């Protein structure tokens, strides 16, 4: 079967590789976002998908507008059976979605209809879900509302961060995508419409969304911190400076302290902060201009005091 692959970030790369490795699938073209300036030198750099496509010697288009007339003509000339989309980053017009002979297919990092939108991995962890997964679906003009094809579940561990879960879902999603194409081609899949009554939305996050609310229960704070790692990064304020929190541990304790108050400064136990129903150890933190450090190193270097209030 002939496909055109659309993708851009790291999440898309395992899918591209797995599809390229399958003898029954021919990738006629890879389409990705245009190169952007990165790093201190501000050099133009291709997306992760663009870089991998070059490594695999695949035909590549790096374009800002998938819906331009010129691009539509190129896509029509390929006569692809399927368009395969994995975190591409541009919205398709219906005219473009109608180009493939059989179907446009998308991989989404949640168990739809749960967590439609841009941040499904973050929200699954922040909300304390015990499982998530990936879904392949037909692409519709409405955001993540197309008919579902296949799903694969994955247990969320307490040790999972967004970064770790992202990588796991990228891998199982790649396998599911190949399986979906092969079973679609064999006529083994009956598309299933989504139940809109079960749907919720995972909006795009920005840096400000990482602010920790210590007025929440300890477990919610714990989930919030790992649900913002590595991006946008959970943070609070210490003596007016932004303090990023990369790792935390729930501390079982009874206290009546103000949420956000440092209730213990101990080289062995850590930096213990009060929450709505207990406390949490800020096990790994980072101040502006410094490296990530353990609670022990932070205590030794900055001498925080019991009774100080974080978040101000």
Coordinates of C-alpha atoms in Angstrom, one line a residue:
X1 CA 0.0 0.0 0.0
X2 CA 1.1 3.6 -0.7
X3 CA 1.1 6.1 2.1
X4 CA 2.0 9.7 2.8
X5 CA 3.3 10.3 6.3
X6 CA 2.7 13.6 8.1
X7 CA 4.4 14.2 11.4
X8 CA 6.8 16.6 13.2
X9 CA 7.9 16.0 16.8
X10 CA 9.8 13.2 18.6
X11 CA 6.5 11.4 19.3
X12 CA 6.1 10.8 15.5
X13 CA 9.5 9.3 14.9
X14 CA 8.9 5.7 16.1
X15 CA 5.8 5.5 13.8
X16 CA 7.8 6.7 10.8
X17 CA 10.5 4.1 11.5
X18 CA 8.1 1.2 12.1
X19 CA 6.2 2.0 8.9
X20 CA 9.4 2.2 6.9
X21 CA 10.4 -1.2 8.2
X22 CA 7.3 -2.9 7.0
X23 CA 7.5 -4.5 3.6
X24 CA 3.8 -4.1 2.9
X25 CA 3.9 -0.3 3.4
X26 CA 5.5 2.1 0.9
X27 CA 6.1 5.6 2.2
X28 CA 5.9 7.7 -0.9
X29 CA 6.5 11.0 0.9
X30 CA 7.1 12.4 4.3
X31 CA 5.6 15.8 5.1
X32 CA 6.7 17.9 8.2
X33 CA 6.8 21.4 9.6
X34 CA 9.5 23.7 8.2
X35 CA 12.9 24.0 9.8
X36 CA 13.1 26.4 12.8
X37 CA 15.9 28.3 14.5
X38 CA 17.2 26.5 17.6
X39 CA 20.0 26.7 20.2
X40 CA 22.3 29.5 21.1
X41 CA 23.5 29.9 17.5
X42 CA 19.9 30.0 16.2
X43 CA 20.7 27.7 13.4
X44 CA 17.9 26.3 11.3
X45 CA 17.1 22.8 12.3
X46 CA 14.6 20.3 10.8
X47 CA 12.0 18.7 12.9
X48 CA 12.8 15.3 14.4
X49 CA 10.7 13.7 11.7
X50 CA 12.5 15.7 9.0
X51 CA 15.8 14.5 10.4
X52 CA 14.8 10.9 10.6
X53 CA 13.3 11.0 7.0
X54 CA 16.7 12.2 5.7
X55 CA 18.4 9.4 7.6
X56 CA 16.1 6.9 6.0
X57 CA 16.5 8.5 2.6
X58 CA 12.8 9.2 2.2
X59 CA 11.3 11.9 0.0
X60 CA 10.6 14.9 2.3
X61 CA 8.6 18.1 2.2
X62 CA 9.2 20.7 4.9
X63 CA 6.3 23.1 4.5
X64 CA 4.4 25.8 6.4
X65 CA 1.0 25.3 4.7
X66 CA -0.4 21.8 3.9
X67 CA -3.4 23.3 2.2
X68 CA -1.7 25.4 -0.5
X69 CA -2.6 24.6 -4.1
X70 CA 0.9 23.6 -5.0
X71 CA 1.1 21.1 -2.2
X72 CA -2.4 19.7 -3.0
X73 CA -1.3 19.0 -6.5
X74 CA 1.8 17.2 -5.3
X75 CA -0.2 15.1 -3.0
X76 CA -2.8 14.2 -5.6
X77 CA -0.1 13.1 -8.0
X78 CA 1.1 10.4 -5.6
X79 CA -2.3 8.6 -5.6
X80 CA -1.7 7.4 -2.0
X81 CA -4.0 4.8 -0.5
X82 CA -3.7 6.4 3.0
X83 CA -2.6 9.6 4.6
X84 CA -1.0 8.8 8.0
X85 CA -0.9 11.6 10.5
X86 CA 1.0 11.6 13.8
X87 CA 1.3 14.9 15.6
X88 CA 1.8 16.9 12.4
X89 CA 0.9 20.3 13.7
X90 CA -1.2 21.7 10.9
X91 CA -5.0 21.5 10.3
X92 CA -6.1 19.9 7.0
X93 CA -8.9 21.2 4.9
X94 CA -11.6 18.7 3.9
X95 CA -10.3 19.0 0.3
X96 CA -6.9 17.6 1.4
X97 CA -8.4 14.9 3.6
X98 CA -10.3 13.7 0.5
X99 CA -7.1 13.1 -1.5
X100 CA -6.1 9.6 -0.4
X101 CA -7.9 6.8 -2.2
X102 CA -8.9 5.0 0.9
X103 CA -8.6 7.1 4.1
X104 CA -6.7 9.6 6.2
X105 CA -5.7 8.0 9.5
X106 CA -4.5 9.6 12.7
X107 CA -2.7 8.3 15.8
X108 CA -3.8 10.1 19.1
X109 CA -2.2 9.6 22.5
X110 CA -5.2 8.8 24.5
X111 CA -8.1 6.4 24.8
X112 CA -10.6 8.4 22.8
X113 CA -13.1 10.0 23.4
X114 CA -11.2 10.8 26.6
X115 CA -8.7 13.7 26.2
X116 CA -9.3 15.1 22.8
X117 CA -6.9 17.9 22.1
X118 CA -3.2 18.9 22.5
X119 CA -2.2 17.7 25.9
X120 CA -3.7 14.2 26.5
X121 CA -0.5 12.7 28.1
X122 CA -0.3 15.6 30.6
X123 CA -3.9 15.4 31.6
X124 CA -4.0 11.7 32.1
X125 CA -1.2 12.0 34.8
X126 CA -2.4 15.3 36.3
X127 CA -5.9 13.8 36.8
X128 CA -4.5 10.7 38.5
X129 CA -5.7 8.2 35.8
X130 CA -4.4 4.6 36.3
X131 CA -4.4 3.9 32.6
X132 CA -4.2 5.6 29.3
X133 CA -3.4 4.5 25.8
X134 CA -3.4 5.3 22.1
X135 CA -6.1 5.4 19.5
X136 CA -6.0 5.2 15.7
X137 CA -8.9 6.9 14.0
X138 CA -10.2 8.3 10.8
X139 CA -9.6 12.0 10.5
X140 CA -12.6 14.3 10.5
X141 CA -12.7 18.1 10.3
X142 CA -13.7 18.2 14.0
X143 CA -10.8 18.0 16.4
X144 CA -10.1 14.3 17.4
X145 CA -13.7 13.3 16.7
X146 CA -13.3 10.9 13.8
X147 CA -14.4 7.3 14.0
X148 CA -12.1 5.1 16.0
X149 CA -10.2 2.1 14.5
X150 CA -8.1 0.4 17.1
X151 CA -6.9 1.1 20.7
X152 CA -4.2 -0.1 22.9
X153 CA -4.2 0.5 26.7
X154 CA -1.2 1.2 28.9
X155 CA -1.0 1.3 32.7
X156 CA 0.2 4.5 34.2
X157 CA 2.8 4.0 37.0
X158 CA 3.4 6.4 39.9
X159 CA 6.9 6.7 38.6
X160 CA 5.7 7.9 35.2
X161 CA 6.3 11.5 34.1
X162 CA 5.0 13.1 31.0
X163 CA 8.4 12.4 29.4
X164 CA 8.4 8.7 30.3
X165 CA 4.8 8.2 29.3
X166 CA 5.3 10.1 26.1
X167 CA 8.1 7.7 25.0
X168 CA 6.1 4.6 26.0
X169 CA 3.0 5.8 24.1
X170 CA 5.1 6.7 21.0
X171 CA 6.3 3.1 20.8
X172 CA 3.0 1.3 21.3
X173 CA 1.4 3.8 19.1
X174 CA 3.8 3.0 16.3
X175 CA 3.0 -0.7 16.6
X176 CA -0.7 0.0 16.6
X177 CA -0.5 2.2 13.6
X178 CA 1.2 -0.5 11.5
X179 CA -1.5 -3.0 12.8
X180 CA -4.2 -0.6 11.8
X181 CA -3.0 -0.1 8.3
X182 CA -2.6 -3.8 7.7
X183 CA -6.0 -4.7 9.1
X184 CA -7.7 -1.8 7.2
X185 CA -6.2 -3.1 4.0
X186 CA -7.4 -6.6 4.8
X187 CA -10.9 -5.3 5.6
X188 CA -10.8 -6.5 9.2
X189 CA -11.7 -3.2 11.0
X190 CA -15.1 -1.7 11.4
X191 CA -14.8 2.0 12.3
X192 CA -16.6 2.9 15.6
X193 CA -18.1 6.3 16.2
X194 CA -17.1 8.1 19.4
X195 CA -19.5 8.6 22.3
X196 CA -19.5 12.4 22.7
X197 CA -21.1 12.1 26.2
X198 CA -17.8 10.5 27.4
X199 CA -15.5 13.1 25.8
X200 CA -13.4 15.7 27.5
X201 CA -10.8 18.1 26.3
X202 CA -7.1 18.4 26.9
X203 CA -6.1 22.0 26.0
X204 CA -2.8 23.3 24.9
X205 CA -0.6 24.1 27.9
X206 CA 1.8 27.1 28.4
X207 CA 4.5 27.8 30.9
X208 CA 2.1 29.6 33.4
X209 CA 0.0 26.4 33.7
X210 CA 2.8 24.8 35.7
X211 CA 2.2 26.8 38.9
X212 CA 1.8 24.4 41.8
X213 CA -1.3 24.9 44.1
X214 CA -0.4 23.6 47.5
X215 CA -4.1 24.1 48.6
X216 CA -4.7 20.8 46.8
X217 CA -4.4 17.3 48.5
X218 CA -0.9 15.8 48.5
X219 CA -1.7 13.2 45.9
X220 CA -3.0 15.8 43.5
X221 CA 0.1 17.9 44.0
X222 CA 2.3 14.8 43.4
X223 CA 0.4 14.1 40.1
X224 CA 0.6 17.7 39.0
X225 CA 4.3 17.8 39.4
X226 CA 5.0 14.7 37.4
X227 CA 2.2 15.7 34.9
X228 CA 4.3 18.8 34.1
X229 CA 7.7 17.1 33.8
X230 CA 9.5 17.9 31.6
X231 CA 7.2 20.5 30.0
X232 CA 5.9 23.1 30.9
X233 CA 7.6 22.3 34.2
X234 CA 5.9 22.5 37.6
X235 CA 7.0 25.4 39.7
X236 CA 6.4 27.5 42.8
X237 CA 8.2 30.6 44.2
X238 CA 10.9 30.7 46.9
X239 CA 11.8 34.1 48.2
X240 CA 10.4 35.6 45.1
X241 CA 12.3 33.4 42.7
X242 CA 10.8 30.8 40.5
X243 CA 11.6 27.3 41.9
X244 CA 11.0 24.5 39.4
X245 CA 10.0 21.2 41.0
X246 CA 11.0 18.1 39.0
X247 CA 10.3 15.3 41.5
X248 CA 8.2 15.0 44.7
X249 CA 7.3 12.4 47.2
X250 CA 4.1 12.2 49.3
X251 CA 4.8 12.5 53.1
X252 CA 2.2 10.9 55.4
X253 CA 1.8 13.4 58.2
X254 CA -0.9 15.3 60.2
X255 CA -0.4 19.0 60.3
X256 CA -2.4 22.2 60.5
X257 CA 0.1 24.3 58.7
X258 CA -0.8 26.7 55.9
X259 CA -0.6 25.0 52.5
X260 CA 2.7 25.9 50.9
X261 CA 4.5 26.3 54.3
X262 CA 7.8 24.6 54.8
X263 CA 7.2 22.4 57.8
X264 CA 10.5 20.5 57.9
X265 CA 14.0 21.2 56.6
X266 CA 16.0 18.0 57.1
X267 CA 19.0 16.7 55.2
X268 CA 17.7 13.2 55.4
X269 CA 13.9 13.6 55.1
X270 CA 14.1 16.5 52.6
X271 CA 12.2 19.8 52.0
X272 CA 8.8 19.1 53.4
X273 CA 5.9 21.4 52.4
X274 CA 2.4 21.4 53.7
X275 CA -0.6 20.6 51.5
X276 CA -4.3 20.6 52.0
X277 CA -4.3 17.3 53.7
X278 CA -0.7 16.4 54.6
X279 CA 2.7 17.2 53.1
X280 CA 5.0 16.6 50.2
X281 CA 8.7 16.4 49.8
X282 CA 10.1 18.5 47.0
X283 CA 12.8 16.0 46.2
X284 CA 14.4 17.6 43.1
X285 CA 14.3 21.3 42.4
X286 CA 15.9 24.0 40.3
X287 CA 16.3 27.8 40.7
X288 CA 16.9 30.1 37.7
X289 CA 20.5 29.9 36.5
X290 CA 21.3 26.7 38.4
X291 CA 21.2 23.0 37.7
X292 CA 18.6 20.6 39.0
X293 CA 19.5 19.6 42.6
X294 CA 18.3 17.3 45.3
X295 CA 16.4 18.6 48.3
X296 CA 19.5 17.9 50.3
X297 CA 21.7 20.1 48.0
X298 CA 19.1 22.8 48.0
X299 CA 18.9 22.8 51.8
X300 CA 22.7 23.0 52.1
X301 CA 23.1 25.7 49.5
X302 CA 20.2 28.0 50.2
X303 CA 19.3 27.3 53.9
X304 CA 15.5 27.5 53.6
X305 CA 13.8 27.9 57.0
X306 CA 10.9 26.2 58.6
X307 CA 7.8 28.4 58.4
X308 CA 8.7 30.1 55.1
X309 CA 5.8 30.1 52.6
X310 CA 6.3 28.9 49.1
X311 CA 4.4 30.5 46.2
X312 CA 5.1 34.1 47.1

